[in-house]
Coordinates of C-alpha atoms in Angstrom, one line a residue:
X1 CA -98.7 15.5 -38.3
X2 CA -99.2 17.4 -41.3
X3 CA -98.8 20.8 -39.4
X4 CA -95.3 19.1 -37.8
X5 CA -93.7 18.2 -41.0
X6 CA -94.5 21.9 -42.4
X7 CA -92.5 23.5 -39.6
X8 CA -89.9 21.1 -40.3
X9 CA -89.9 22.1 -43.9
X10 CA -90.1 25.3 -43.3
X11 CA -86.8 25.8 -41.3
X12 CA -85.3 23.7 -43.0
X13 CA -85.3 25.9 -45.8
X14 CA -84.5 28.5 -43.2
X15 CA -81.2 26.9 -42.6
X16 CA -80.6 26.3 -46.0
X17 CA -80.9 30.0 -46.6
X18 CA -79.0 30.6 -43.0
X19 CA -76.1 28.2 -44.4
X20 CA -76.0 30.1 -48.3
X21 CA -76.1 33.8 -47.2
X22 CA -72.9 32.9 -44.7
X23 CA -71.1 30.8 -47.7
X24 CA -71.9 33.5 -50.0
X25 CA -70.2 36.2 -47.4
X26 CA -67.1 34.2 -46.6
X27 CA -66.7 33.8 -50.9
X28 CA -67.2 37.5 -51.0
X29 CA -64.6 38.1 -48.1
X30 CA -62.2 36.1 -50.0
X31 CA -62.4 37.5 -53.2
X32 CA -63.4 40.9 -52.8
X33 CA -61.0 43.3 -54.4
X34 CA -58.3 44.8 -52.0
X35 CA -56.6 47.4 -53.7
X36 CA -53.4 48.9 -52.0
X37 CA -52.0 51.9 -53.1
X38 CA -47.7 52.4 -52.5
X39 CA -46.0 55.1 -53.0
X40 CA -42.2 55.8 -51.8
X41 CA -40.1 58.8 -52.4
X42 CA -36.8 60.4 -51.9
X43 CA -36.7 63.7 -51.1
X44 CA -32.9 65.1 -51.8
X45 CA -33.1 68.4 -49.2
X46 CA -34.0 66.1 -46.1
X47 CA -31.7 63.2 -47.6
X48 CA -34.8 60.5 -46.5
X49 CA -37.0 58.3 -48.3
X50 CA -40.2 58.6 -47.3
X51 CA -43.1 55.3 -48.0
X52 CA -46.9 55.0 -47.3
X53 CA -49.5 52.9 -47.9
X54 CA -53.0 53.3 -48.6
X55 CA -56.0 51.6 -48.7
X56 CA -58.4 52.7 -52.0
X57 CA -56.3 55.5 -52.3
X58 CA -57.9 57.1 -49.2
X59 CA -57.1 54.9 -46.2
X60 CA -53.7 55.7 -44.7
X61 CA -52.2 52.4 -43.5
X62 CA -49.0 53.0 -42.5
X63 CA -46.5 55.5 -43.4
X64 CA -43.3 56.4 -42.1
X65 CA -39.5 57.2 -43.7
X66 CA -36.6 55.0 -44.3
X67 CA -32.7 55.1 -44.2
X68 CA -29.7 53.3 -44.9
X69 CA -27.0 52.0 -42.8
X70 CA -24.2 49.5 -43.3
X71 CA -26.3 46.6 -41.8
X72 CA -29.3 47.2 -43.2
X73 CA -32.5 49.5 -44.2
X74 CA -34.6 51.2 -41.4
X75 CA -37.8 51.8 -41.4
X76 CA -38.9 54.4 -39.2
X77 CA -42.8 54.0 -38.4
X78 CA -42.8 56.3 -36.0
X79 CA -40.7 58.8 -34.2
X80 CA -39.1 56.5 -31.8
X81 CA -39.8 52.8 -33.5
X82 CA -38.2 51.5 -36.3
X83 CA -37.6 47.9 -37.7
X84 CA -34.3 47.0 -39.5
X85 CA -34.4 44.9 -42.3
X86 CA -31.0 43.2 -43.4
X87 CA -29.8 43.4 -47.0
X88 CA -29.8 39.8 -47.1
X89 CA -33.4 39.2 -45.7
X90 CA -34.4 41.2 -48.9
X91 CA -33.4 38.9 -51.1
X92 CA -36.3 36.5 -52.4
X93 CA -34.7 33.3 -52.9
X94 CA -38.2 31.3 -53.4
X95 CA -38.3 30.3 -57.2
X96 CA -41.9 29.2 -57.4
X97 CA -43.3 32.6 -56.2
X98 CA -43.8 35.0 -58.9
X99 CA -45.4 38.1 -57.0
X100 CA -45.9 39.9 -60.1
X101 CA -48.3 36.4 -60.9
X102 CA -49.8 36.5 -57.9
X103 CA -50.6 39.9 -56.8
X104 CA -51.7 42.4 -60.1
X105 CA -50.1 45.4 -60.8
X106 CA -52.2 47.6 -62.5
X107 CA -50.6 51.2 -62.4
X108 CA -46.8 52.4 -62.0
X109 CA -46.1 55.8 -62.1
X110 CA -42.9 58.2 -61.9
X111 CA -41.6 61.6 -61.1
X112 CA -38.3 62.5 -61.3
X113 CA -37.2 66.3 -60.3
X114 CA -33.3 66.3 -61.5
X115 CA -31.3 69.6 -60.8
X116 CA -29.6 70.8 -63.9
X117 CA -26.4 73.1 -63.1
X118 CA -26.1 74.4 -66.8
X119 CA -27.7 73.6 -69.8
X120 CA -24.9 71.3 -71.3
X121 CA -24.8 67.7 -73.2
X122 CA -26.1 66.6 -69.4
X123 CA -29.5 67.4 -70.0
X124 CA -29.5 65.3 -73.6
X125 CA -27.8 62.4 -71.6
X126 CA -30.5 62.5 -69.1
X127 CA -33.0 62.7 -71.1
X128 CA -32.0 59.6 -73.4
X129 CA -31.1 57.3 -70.6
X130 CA -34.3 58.3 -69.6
X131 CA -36.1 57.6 -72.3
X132 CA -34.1 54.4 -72.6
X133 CA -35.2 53.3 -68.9
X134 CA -38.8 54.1 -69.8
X135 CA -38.8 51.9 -73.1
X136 CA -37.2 48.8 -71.1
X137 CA -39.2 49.1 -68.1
X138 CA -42.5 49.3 -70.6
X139 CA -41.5 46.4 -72.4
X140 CA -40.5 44.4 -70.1
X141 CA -44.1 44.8 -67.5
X142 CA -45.9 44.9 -70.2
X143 CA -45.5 41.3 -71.9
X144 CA -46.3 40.1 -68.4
X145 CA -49.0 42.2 -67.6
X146 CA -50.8 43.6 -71.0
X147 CA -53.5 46.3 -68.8
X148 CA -50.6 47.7 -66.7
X149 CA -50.5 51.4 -67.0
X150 CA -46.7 53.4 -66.9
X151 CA -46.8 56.6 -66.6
X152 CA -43.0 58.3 -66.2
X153 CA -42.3 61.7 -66.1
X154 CA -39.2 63.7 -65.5
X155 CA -38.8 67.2 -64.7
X156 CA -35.2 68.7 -65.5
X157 CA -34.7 72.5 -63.3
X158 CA -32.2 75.1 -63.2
X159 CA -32.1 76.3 -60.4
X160 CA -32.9 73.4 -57.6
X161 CA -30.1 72.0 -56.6
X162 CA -31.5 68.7 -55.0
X163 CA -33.0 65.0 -56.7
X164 CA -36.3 64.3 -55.9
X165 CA -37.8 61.1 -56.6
X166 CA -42.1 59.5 -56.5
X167 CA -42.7 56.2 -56.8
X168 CA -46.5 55.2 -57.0
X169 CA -47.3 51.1 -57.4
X170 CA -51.2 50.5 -57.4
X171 CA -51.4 46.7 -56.3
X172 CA -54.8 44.8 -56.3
X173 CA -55.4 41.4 -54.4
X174 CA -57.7 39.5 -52.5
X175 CA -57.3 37.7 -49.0
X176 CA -57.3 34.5 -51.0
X177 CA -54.3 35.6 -53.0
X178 CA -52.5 36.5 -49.6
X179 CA -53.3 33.0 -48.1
X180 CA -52.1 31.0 -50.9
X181 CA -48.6 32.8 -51.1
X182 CA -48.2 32.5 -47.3
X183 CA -49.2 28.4 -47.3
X184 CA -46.6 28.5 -50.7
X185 CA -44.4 30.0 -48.4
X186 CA -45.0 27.4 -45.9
X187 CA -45.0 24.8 -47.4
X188 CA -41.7 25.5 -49.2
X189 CA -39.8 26.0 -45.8
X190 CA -40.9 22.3 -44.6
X191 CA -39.7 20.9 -47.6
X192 CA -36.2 23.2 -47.3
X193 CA -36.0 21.9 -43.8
X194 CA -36.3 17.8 -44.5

């Protein structure tokens, strides 16, 4: 009887341990860092925009180019599939998601090649409504999100004759993060719907 009851204690403990190391794995899973790393940009002598997206800055995701039509933006993912996406759908009209609340930002950064014909009183007006961008868009991110980093720069050039524009958003989340925004979303459209 003795010998019986240890066995029983004994994998009972086992279980215990079986039932902790999977809880502890599915808490990791959900919280464990996801960091995405976007980065979009037009290129002025091929008149595209292109976007990718990448896991740890390493992982290519996805990746493609987009353009604009009259009904909507295209995203090209690969040569001969794209997926349209209507101005209207791009509008968030759900007050009570803040993604900049939800999902952290923790690095813009910007690179601007503008052609310069001449040297003239364009390059000064450039340069302050530059300069005036970079000041809003820092103050602005940064009451919300005090360890956001901004890094703009802009290159001015003679003799190029095209805009080129980088755009690189570092974005970190968790799959708990993602499935709280998507039953928010769900539960928002039920309640529009009644």
């Amino acid at each position: 009887m003795f010998y019986t009851l240890f066995l029983y204690k004994k994998t009972a403990i086992a279980d215990i341990k079986i039932v902790l190391l999977f809880a502890v794995l599915f808490y990791l899973i959900l919280i464990f860092p996801i960091f995405i790393n976007l980065k979009v940009g037009y290129i002025g002598s091929i008149k595209k925009a292109l976007f990718g997206a990448y896991l740890y800055s390493k992982i290519k995701t996805f990746s493609g180019y987009i353009e604009g039509d009259r009904s909507g933006l295209f995203l090209h993912y690969s040569n001969k599939k794209a997926l349209l996406i209507n101005y209207n759908s791009i509008r968030i009209k759900n007050d009570d998601i803040d993604l900049m609340k939800e999902y952290n930002v923790l690095k813009v950064k910007t690179w601007a090649e503008i052609p310069i014909k001449e040297l003239s009183i364009n390059l000064a007006t450039y340069s302050f409504v530059l300069n005036y961008a970079n000041v809003m868009l820092k103050r602005h991110l940064l009451n919300r999100k005090s360890y956001l980093k901004i890094h703009n720069n802009a290159d001015f050039i003679l003799c190029g004759q095209d805009f080129n524009f980088v755009l690189e958003i570092v974005v970190v989340f968790n799959i708990l993060t993602v499935i709280i925004t998507l039953l928010k979303l769900l539960v928002r459209k039920i309640i529009n719907e009644r």
